Coordinates of C-alpha atoms in Angstrom, one line a residue:
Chain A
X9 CA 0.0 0.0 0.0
X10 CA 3.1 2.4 0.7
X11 CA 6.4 2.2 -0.7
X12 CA 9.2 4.5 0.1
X13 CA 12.0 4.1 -2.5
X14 CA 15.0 5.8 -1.1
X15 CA 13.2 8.9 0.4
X16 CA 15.5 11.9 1.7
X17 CA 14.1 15.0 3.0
X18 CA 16.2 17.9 3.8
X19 CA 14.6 21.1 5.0
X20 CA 16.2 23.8 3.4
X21 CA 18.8 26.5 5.1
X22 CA 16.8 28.7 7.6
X23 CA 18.3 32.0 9.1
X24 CA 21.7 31.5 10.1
X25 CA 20.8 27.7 10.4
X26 CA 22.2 25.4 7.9
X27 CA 20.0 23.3 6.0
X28 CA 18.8 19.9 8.4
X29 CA 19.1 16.8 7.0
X30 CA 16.1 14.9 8.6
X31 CA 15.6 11.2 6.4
X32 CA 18.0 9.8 4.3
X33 CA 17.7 7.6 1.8
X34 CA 14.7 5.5 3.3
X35 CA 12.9 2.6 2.1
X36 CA 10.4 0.0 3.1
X37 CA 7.0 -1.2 1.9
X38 CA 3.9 -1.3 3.9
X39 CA 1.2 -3.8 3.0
X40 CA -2.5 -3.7 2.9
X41 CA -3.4 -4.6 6.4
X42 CA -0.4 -4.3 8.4
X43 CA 0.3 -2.4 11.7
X44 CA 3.4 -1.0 11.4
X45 CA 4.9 1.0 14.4
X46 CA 7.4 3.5 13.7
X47 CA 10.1 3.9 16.6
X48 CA 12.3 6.3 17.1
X49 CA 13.6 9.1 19.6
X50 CA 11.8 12.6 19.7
X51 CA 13.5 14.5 16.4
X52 CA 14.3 11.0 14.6
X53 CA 11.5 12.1 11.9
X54 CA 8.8 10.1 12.3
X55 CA 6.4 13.4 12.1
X56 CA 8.4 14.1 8.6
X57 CA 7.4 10.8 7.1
X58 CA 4.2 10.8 7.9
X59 CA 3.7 14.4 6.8
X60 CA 5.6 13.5 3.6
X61 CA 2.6 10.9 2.9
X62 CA -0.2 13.3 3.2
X63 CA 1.5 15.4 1.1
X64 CA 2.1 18.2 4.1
X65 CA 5.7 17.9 3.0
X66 CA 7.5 17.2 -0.1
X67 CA 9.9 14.2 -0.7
X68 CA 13.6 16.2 -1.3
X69 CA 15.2 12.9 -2.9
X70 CA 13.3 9.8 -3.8
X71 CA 9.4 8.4 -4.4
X72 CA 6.5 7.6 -1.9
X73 CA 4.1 5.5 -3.4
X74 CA 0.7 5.4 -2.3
X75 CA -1.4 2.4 -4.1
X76 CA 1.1 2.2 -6.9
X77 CA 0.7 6.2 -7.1
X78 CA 3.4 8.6 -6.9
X79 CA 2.5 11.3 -4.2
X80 CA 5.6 13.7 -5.8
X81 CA 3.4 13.4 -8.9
X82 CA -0.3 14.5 -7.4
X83 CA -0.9 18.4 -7.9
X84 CA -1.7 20.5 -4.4
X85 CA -5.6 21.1 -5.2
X86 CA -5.8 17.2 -6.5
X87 CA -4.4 15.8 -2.9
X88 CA -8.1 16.2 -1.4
X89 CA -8.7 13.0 -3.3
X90 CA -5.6 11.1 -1.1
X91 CA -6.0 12.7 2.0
X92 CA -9.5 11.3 2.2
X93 CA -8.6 7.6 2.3
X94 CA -6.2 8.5 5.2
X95 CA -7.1 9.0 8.6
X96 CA -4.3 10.9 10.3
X97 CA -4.1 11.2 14.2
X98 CA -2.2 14.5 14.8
X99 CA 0.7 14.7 17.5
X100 CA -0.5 18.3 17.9
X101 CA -4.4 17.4 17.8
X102 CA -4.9 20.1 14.8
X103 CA -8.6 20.7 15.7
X104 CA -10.8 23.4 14.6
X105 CA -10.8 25.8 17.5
X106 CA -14.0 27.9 15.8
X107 CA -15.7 24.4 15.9
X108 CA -17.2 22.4 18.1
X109 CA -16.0 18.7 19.1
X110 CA -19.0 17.2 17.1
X111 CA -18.5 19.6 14.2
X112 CA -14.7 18.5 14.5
X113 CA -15.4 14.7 14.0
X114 CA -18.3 15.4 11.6
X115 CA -16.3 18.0 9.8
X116 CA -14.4 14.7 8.3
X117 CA -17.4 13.5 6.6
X118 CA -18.6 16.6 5.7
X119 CA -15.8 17.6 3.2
X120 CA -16.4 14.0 1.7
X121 CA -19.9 14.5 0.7
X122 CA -21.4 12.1 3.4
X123 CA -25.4 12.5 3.8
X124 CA -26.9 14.4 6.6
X125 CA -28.3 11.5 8.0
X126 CA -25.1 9.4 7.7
X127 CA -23.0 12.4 10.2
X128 CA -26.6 12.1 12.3
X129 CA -25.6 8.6 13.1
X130 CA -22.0 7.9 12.9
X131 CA -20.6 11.0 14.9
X132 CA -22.7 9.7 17.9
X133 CA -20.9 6.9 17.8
X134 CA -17.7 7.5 17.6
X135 CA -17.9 10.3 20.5
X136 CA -18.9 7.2 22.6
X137 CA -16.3 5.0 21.4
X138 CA -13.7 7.8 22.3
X139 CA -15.6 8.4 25.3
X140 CA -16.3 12.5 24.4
X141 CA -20.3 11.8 24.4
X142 CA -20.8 14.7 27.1
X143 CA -18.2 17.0 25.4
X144 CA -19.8 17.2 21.8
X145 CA -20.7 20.6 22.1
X146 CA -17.8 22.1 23.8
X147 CA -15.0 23.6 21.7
X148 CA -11.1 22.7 22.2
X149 CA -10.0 25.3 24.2
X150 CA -12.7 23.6 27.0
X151 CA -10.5 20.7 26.9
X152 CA -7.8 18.6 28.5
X153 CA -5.0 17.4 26.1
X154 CA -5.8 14.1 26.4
X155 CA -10.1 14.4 25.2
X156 CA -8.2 16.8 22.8
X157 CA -6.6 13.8 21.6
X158 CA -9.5 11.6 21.4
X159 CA -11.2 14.0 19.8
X160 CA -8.3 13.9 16.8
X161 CA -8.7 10.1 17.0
X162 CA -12.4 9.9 16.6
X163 CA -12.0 12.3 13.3
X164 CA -9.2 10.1 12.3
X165 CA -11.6 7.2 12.2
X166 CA -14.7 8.6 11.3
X167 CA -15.2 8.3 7.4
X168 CA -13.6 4.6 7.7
X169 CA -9.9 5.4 5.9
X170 CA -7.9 2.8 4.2
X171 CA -4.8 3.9 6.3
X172 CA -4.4 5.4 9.7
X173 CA -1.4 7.5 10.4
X174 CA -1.5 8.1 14.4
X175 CA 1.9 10.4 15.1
X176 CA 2.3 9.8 18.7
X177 CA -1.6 9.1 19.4
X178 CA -1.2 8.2 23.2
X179 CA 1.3 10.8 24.0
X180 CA -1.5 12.9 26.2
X181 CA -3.7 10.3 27.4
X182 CA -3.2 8.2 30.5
X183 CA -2.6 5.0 31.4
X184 CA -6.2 4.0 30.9
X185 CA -7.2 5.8 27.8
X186 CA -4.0 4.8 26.1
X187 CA -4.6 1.1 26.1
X188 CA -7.7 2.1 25.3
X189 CA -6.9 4.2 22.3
X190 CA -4.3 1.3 21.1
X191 CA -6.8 -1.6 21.4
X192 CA -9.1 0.7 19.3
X193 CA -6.3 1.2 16.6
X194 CA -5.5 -2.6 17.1
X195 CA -9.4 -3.2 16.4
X196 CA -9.5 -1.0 13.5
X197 CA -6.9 -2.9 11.4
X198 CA -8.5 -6.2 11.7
X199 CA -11.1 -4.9 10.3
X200 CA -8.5 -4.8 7.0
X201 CA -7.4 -0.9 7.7
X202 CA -4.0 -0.4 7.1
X203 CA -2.2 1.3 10.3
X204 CA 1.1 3.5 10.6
X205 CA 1.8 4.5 14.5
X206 CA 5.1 6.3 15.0
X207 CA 5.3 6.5 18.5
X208 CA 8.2 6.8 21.2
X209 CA 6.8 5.3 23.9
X210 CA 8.5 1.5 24.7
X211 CA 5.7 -0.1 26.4
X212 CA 2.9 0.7 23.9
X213 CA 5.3 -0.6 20.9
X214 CA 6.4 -3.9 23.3
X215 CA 2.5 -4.5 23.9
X216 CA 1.6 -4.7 20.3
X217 CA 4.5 -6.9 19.4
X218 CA 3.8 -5.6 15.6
X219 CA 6.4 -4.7 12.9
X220 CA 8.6 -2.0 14.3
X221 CA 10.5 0.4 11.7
X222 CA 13.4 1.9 13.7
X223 CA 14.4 4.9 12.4
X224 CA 17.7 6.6 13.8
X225 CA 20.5 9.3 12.9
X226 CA 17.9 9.6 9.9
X227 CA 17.9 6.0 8.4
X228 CA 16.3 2.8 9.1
X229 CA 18.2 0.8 11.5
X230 CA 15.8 -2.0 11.4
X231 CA 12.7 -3.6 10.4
X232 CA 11.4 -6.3 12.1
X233 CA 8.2 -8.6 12.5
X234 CA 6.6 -8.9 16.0
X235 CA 9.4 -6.8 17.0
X236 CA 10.3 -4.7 20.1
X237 CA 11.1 -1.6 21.0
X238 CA 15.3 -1.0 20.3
X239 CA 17.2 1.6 19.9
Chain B
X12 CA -23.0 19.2 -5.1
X13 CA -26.1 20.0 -3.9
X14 CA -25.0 19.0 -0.4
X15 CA -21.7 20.9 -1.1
X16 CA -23.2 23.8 -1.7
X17 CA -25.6 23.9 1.0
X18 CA -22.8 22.7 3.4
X19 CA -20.5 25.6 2.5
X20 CA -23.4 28.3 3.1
X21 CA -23.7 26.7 6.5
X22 CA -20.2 26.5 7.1
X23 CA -20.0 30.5 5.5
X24 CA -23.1 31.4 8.3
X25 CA -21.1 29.9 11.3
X26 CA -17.9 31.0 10.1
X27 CA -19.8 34.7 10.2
X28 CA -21.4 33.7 13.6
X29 CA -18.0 33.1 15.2
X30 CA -15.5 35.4 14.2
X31 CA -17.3 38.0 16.2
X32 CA -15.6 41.0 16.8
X33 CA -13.7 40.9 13.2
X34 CA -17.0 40.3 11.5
X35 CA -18.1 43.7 13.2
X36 CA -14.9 45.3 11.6
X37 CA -15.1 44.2 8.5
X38 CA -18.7 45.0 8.2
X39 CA -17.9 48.6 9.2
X40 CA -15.3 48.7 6.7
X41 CA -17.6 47.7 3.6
X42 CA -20.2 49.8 4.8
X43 CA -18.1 52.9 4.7
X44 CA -16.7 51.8 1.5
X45 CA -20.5 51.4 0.1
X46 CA -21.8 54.3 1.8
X47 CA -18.7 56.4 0.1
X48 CA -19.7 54.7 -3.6
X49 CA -22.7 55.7 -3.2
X50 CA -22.2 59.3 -1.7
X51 CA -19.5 59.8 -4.7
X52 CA -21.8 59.1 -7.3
X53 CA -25.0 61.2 -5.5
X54 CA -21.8 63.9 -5.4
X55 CA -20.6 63.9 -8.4
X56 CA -24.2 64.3 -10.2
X57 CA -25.3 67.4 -7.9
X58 CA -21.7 69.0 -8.5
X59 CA -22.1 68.5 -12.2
X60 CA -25.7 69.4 -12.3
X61 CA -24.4 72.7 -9.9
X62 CA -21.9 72.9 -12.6
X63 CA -23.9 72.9 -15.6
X64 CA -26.7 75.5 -13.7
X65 CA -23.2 77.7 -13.3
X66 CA -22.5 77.5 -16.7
X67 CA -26.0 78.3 -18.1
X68 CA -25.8 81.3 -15.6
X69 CA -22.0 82.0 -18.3
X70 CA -24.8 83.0 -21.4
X71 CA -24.2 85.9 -23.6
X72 CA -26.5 88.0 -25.4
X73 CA -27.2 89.4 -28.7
X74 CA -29.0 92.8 -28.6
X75 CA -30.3 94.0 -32.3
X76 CA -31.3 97.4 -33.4
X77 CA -34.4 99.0 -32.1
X78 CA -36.5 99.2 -35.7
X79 CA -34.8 95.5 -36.4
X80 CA -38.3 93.3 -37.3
X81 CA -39.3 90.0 -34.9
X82 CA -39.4 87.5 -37.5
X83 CA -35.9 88.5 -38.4
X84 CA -34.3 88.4 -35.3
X85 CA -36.6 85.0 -35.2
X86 CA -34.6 83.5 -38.4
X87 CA -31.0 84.8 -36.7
X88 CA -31.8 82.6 -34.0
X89 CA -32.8 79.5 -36.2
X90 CA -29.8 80.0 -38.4
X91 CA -27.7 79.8 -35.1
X92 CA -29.2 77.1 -33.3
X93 CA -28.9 75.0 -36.8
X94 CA -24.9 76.1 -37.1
X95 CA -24.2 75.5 -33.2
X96 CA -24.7 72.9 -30.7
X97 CA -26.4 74.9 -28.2
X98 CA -28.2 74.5 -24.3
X99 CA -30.9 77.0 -25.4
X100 CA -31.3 80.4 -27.4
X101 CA -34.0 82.8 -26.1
X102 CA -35.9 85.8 -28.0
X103 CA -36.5 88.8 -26.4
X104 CA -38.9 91.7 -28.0
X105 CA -38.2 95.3 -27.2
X106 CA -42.3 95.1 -25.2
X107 CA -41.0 92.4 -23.5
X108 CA -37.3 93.6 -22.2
X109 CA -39.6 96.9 -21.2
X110 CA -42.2 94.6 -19.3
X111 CA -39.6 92.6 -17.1
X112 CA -37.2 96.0 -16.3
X113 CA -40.9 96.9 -14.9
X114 CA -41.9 93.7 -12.9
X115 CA -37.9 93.9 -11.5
X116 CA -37.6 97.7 -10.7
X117 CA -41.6 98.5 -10.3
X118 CA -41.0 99.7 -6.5
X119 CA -38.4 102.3 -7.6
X120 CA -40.0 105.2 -8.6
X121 CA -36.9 107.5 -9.9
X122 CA -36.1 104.7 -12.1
X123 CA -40.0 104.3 -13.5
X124 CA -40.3 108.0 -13.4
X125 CA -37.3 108.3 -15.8
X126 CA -38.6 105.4 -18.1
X127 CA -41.6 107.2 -18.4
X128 CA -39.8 110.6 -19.3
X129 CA -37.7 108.7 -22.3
X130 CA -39.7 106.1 -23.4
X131 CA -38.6 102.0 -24.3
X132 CA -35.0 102.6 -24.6
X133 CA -34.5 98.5 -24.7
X134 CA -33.2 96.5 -27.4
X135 CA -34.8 93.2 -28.7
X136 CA -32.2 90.1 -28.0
X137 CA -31.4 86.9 -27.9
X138 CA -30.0 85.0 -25.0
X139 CA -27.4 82.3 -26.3
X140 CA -26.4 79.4 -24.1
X141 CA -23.7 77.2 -24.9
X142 CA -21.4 74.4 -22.7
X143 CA -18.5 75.9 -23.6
X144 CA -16.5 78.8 -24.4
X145 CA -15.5 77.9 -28.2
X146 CA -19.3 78.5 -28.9
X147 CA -19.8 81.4 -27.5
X148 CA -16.6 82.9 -29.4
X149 CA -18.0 81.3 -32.5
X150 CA -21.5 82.5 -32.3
X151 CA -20.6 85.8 -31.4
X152 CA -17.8 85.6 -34.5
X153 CA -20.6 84.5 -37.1
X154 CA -23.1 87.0 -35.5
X155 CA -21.1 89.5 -36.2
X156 CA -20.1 88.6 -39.6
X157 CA -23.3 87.6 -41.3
X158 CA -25.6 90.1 -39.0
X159 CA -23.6 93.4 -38.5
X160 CA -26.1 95.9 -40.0
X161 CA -29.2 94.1 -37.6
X162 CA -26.8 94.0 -34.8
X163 CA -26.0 96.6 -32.0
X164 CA -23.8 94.8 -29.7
X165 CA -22.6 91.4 -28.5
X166 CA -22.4 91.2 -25.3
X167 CA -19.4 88.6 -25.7
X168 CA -17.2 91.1 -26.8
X169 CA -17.9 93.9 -24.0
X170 CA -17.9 94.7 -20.2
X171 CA -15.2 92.1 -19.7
X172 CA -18.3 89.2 -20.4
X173 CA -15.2 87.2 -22.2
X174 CA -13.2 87.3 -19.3
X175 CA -15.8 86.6 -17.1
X176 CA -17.2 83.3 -19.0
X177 CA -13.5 82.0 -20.2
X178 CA -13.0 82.3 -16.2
X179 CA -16.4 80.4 -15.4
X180 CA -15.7 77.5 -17.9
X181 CA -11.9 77.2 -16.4
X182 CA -13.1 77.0 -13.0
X183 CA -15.8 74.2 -13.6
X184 CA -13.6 72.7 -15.6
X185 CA -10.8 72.3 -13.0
X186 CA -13.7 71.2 -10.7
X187 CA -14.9 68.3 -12.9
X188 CA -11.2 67.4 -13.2
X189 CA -10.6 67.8 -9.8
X190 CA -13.8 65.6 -8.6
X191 CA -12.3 62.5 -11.2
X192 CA -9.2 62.7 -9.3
X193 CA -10.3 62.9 -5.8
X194 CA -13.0 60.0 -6.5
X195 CA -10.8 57.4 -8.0
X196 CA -8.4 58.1 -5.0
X197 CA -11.2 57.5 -2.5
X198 CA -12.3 54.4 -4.3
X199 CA -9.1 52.9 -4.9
X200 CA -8.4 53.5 -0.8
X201 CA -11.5 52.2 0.2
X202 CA -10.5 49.1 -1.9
X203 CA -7.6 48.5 -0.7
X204 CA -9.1 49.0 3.0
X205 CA -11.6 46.6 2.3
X206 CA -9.0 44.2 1.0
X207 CA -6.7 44.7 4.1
X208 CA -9.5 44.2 6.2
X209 CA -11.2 40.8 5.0
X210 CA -7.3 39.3 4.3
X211 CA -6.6 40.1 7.7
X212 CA -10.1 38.2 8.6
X213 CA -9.5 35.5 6.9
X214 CA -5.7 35.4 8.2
X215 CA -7.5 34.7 11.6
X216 CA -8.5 31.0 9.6
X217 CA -5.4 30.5 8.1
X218 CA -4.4 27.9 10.4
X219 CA -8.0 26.1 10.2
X220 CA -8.0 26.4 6.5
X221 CA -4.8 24.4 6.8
X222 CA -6.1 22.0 8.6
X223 CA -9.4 21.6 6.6
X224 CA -7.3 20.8 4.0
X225 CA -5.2 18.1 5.5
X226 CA -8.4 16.5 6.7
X227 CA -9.4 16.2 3.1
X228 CA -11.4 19.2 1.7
X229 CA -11.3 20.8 -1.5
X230 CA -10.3 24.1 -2.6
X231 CA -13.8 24.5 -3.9
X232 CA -15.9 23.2 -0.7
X233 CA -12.7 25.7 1.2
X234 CA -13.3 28.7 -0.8
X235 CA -17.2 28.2 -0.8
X236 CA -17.6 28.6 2.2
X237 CA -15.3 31.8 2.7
X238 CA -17.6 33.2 -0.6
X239 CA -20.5 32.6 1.5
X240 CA -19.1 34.3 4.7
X241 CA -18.0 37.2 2.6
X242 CA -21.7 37.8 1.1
X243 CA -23.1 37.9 4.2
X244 CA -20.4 40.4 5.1
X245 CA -20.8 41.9 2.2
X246 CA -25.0 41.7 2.4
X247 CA -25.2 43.4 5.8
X248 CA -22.8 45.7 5.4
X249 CA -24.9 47.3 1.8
X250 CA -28.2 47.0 4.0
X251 CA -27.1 49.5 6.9
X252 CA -25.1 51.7 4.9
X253 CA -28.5 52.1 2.3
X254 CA -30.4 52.8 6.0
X255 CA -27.9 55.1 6.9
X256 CA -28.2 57.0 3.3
X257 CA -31.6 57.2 3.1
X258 CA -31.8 58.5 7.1
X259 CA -29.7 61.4 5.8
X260 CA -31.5 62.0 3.2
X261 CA -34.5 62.3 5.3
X262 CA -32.7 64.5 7.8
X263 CA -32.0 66.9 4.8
X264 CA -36.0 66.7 3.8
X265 CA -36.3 70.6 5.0
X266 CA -36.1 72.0 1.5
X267 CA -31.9 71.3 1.5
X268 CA -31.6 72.7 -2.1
X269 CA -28.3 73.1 -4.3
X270 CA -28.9 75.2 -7.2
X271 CA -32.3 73.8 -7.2
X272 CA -31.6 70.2 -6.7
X273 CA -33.2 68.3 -3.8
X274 CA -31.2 66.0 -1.9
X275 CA -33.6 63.5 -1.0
X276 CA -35.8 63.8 -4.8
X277 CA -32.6 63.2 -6.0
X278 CA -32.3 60.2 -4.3
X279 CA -35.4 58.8 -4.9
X280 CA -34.9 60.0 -9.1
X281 CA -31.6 57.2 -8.9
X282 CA -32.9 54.7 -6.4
X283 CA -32.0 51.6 -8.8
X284 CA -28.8 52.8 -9.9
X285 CA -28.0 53.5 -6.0
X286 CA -29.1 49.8 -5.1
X287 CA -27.1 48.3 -7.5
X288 CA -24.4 50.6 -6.2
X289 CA -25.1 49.6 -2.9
X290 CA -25.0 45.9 -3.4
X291 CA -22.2 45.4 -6.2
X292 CA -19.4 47.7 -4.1
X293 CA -20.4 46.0 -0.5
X294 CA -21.1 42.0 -1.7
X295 CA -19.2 42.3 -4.8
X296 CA -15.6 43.5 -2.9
X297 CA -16.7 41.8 -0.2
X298 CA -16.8 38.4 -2.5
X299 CA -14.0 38.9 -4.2
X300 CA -11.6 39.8 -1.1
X301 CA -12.8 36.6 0.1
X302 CA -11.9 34.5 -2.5
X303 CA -8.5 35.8 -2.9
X304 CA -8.0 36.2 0.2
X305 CA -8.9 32.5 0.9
X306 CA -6.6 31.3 -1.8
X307 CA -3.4 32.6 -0.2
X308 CA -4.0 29.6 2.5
X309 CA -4.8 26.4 0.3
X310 CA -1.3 26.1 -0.7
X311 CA -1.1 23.1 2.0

């Protein structure tokens, strides 16, 4: 389902900063269906590749291929049409602060063209799966980071992606909502959706006992089945 | 699409709703800019109509001998009005010069006393009116070429009347001029205000319209809704500044007249053109400041 063939990315000189080298020359191929964690220490890039397959970011060196389609290749105003079979779980939450939690979550479908009545009954839903039933009409800034969070899951999930990219999903919640969040995730790809979690945190990535990309001083340093967190 | 559309005028509507204290701004903003449209145009037709009664006032007259006949004074002032491109040419008989000098001056009774005592001393005339000074040169010119032996005295030519209408024509002249300038200054800085205004709204989204976009919408369903928001701006803004007109106009009801020109007729006489005025500058900038405004963001 994604392929990156020898992907660089170099963020051009800034200021008085030279220019930062962040991925070099990656590659690895992630099947339909798979749960892939990405491991790595804070700065390693794992927000860079997963911006680099929403198209947030362009590839410096290198192809990413989504479905046999180049990303590189899709024009800006076309990428609508790839962004709305991913499902991406923000390490930053990116919600709508002028909206509410329900028109956050329903705001997913919405730009997809989804009926009335189909945002009538799925947004329900998923609030109670994330738990955020009592919250759906406050905004974000009534939030804690962590129903922030859930809130950026439950939009994630809601128009049923082929792909979930969750960037450090469980780094706000507690103990309880994490395990929650990851069974959910764990859930959702049995179901045949494809997930990419690029997390930090050893325990979560030892509890799945998934693939596991490691990614350090900007390359792969391994890619292994049922893995466990190493760096 | 029909659920697009109907989406992004809900989404405009809320957008409106929330941004509050910026929406208040920016509706200020496009009201004084439709309100100043509008107050330009009302301007610039009483000036020129001021103008034009100034100018008519700028006539010169023909005054003919004493024993020169009616009906040949009649066909000087046919031959001119076929040679010239005039406002209006007026006969006056000797009865009739004598009858208004009465009307005006009937309460002096030296001045009637000496009238008596030397009779109609008052020439027959024609009043020539013309928009501009090459005509009245050119009347007086062929006047005095073809009609000498009929003709006692052009009033062009004498008591400094030359002078006096080269100066009038200058001076409305350098007014029109000066009106075209000052207007398309206005306007273009009420554009530009406008414009600063509603980018500077929309910056305020820039980060959601980022977002939007990662989560998967389209520039169109983006931009749709920012259209939407910027008509209702754009709506309201056209409806209080026409309230705001017309309660001046009313305020000026008592009889305000330029030159003969009521205010407030005069608003009624352009009502349509004003409406369209109205709603073209406030939901027509407003629009299209959106739209641009909106594009600067979906780079993402």
């Amino acid at each position: 389902m994604i392929t990156f063939e020898n992907v660089t990315k170099i963020y051009p000189p800034y200021k008085n900063k030279k220019e930062t080298v962040v991925l070099k020359e990656v590659s690895f191929q992630v099947d339909k269906g798979e749960f892939v964690c990405i491991a790595g220490k804070s700065g390693a890039g794992k927000t860079t590749l997963i911006r680099m397959i929403t198209g947030e970011e362009d590839v410096t060196e290198g192809k990413i291929f989504f479905d046999g389609e180049d990303i590189s290749k899709i024009k800006r105003r076309k990428l609508y049409k790839l962004r709305r079979r991913i499902g991406v779980i923000f390490q930053d939450y990116k919600l709508l602060c002028s909206k509410t939690v329900y028109e956050n979550i329903a705001y997913s479908l919405e730009v997809t063209g989804a009926s009335s009545e189909e945002i009538e009954k799925d947004v329900p839903e998923i609030l109670d799966v994330v738990d955020l039933v009592e919250k759906a009409q406050q905004f974000p800034e009534q939030l804690s980071g962590g129903e922030c969070q859930r809130v950026a899951i439950a939009r994630a999930l809601i128009h049923d992606p082929d792909l979930i990219l969750a960037d450090e999903p469980t780094g706000d919640l507690d103990p309880y909502h994490s395990q929650n969040i990851v069974d959910l995730l764990v859930k959702i790809n049995k179901t045949g959706t494809t997930v990419l979690l690029a997390t930090h945190d050893k325990e979560i990535v030892n509890y799945l006992e998934k693939r596991v990309i490691t990614i350090k001083d900007k390359k792969i340093t391994s890619d292994v089945k049922n893995g466990r967190f190493r760096l | 699409m029909l659920t697009s559309i109907k989406r992004s005028f809900i989404l405009g509507w809320k957008n409106f709703k929330r941004s509050g204290g910026l929406s208040v701004v920016a509706i200020m903003v496009l009201m004084v800019t439709t309100f100043l449209a509008t107050s330009l145009l009302l301007a610039q037709e009483v000036m020129e109509e001021t103008i034009e009664e100034v100018e008519r006032r700028a006539d010169i007259t023909i005054y003919f001998t004493s024993i020169t006949p009616g009906d040949r004074i009649m066909e000087v002032a046919e031959n001119i009005d076929d040679n010239f491109t005039l406002l209006g040419i007026d006969y006056t008989s000797q009865h009739e010069a004598l009858e208004d000098f009465r009307q005006r001056h009937g309460d002096n009774p030296v001045l009637m006393d000496a009238l008596d005592e030397v009779g109609n001393i008052f020439n027959p005339r024609l009043d020539v009116r013309a928009t501009e000074v090459e005509t009245y040169r050119r009347v007086s010119d062929y006047v005095r070429g073809n009609y000498s032996e009929i003709v006692e005295e052009i009033s062009f030519y004498s008591y400094g009347r030359k002078e006096a209408i080269e100066s009038i024509f200058s001076i409305t002249s350098r007014i029109r001029r000066a009106l075209i300038v000052a207007g398309t200054i206005l306007a273009v800085i009420s554009v530009l205000i406008v414009f600063g205004t509603i980018r500077l709204s929309i910056y305020s989204f820039s980060e959601e319209i980022k977002i939007m976009k990662l989560v998967g919408a389209s520039n169109a369903f983006m931009q749709g809704s920012f259209i939407v928001q910027g008509f209702i701006l754009g709506l309201v803004a056209s409806l209080i500044s026409l309230l705001v007109l017309f309660g001046l106009a009313g305020l000026m009801y008592q009889g305000y007249n330029v030159f003969g020109i009521n205010l407030e007729n005069h608003l009624f006489e352009n009502l349509s053109l004003i409406l369209i005025l109205q709603f073209s500058t406030g939901i027509g900038l407003s629009v299209i400041s959106s739209a641009l405004a909106v594009k600067r963001y979906l780079d993402v």
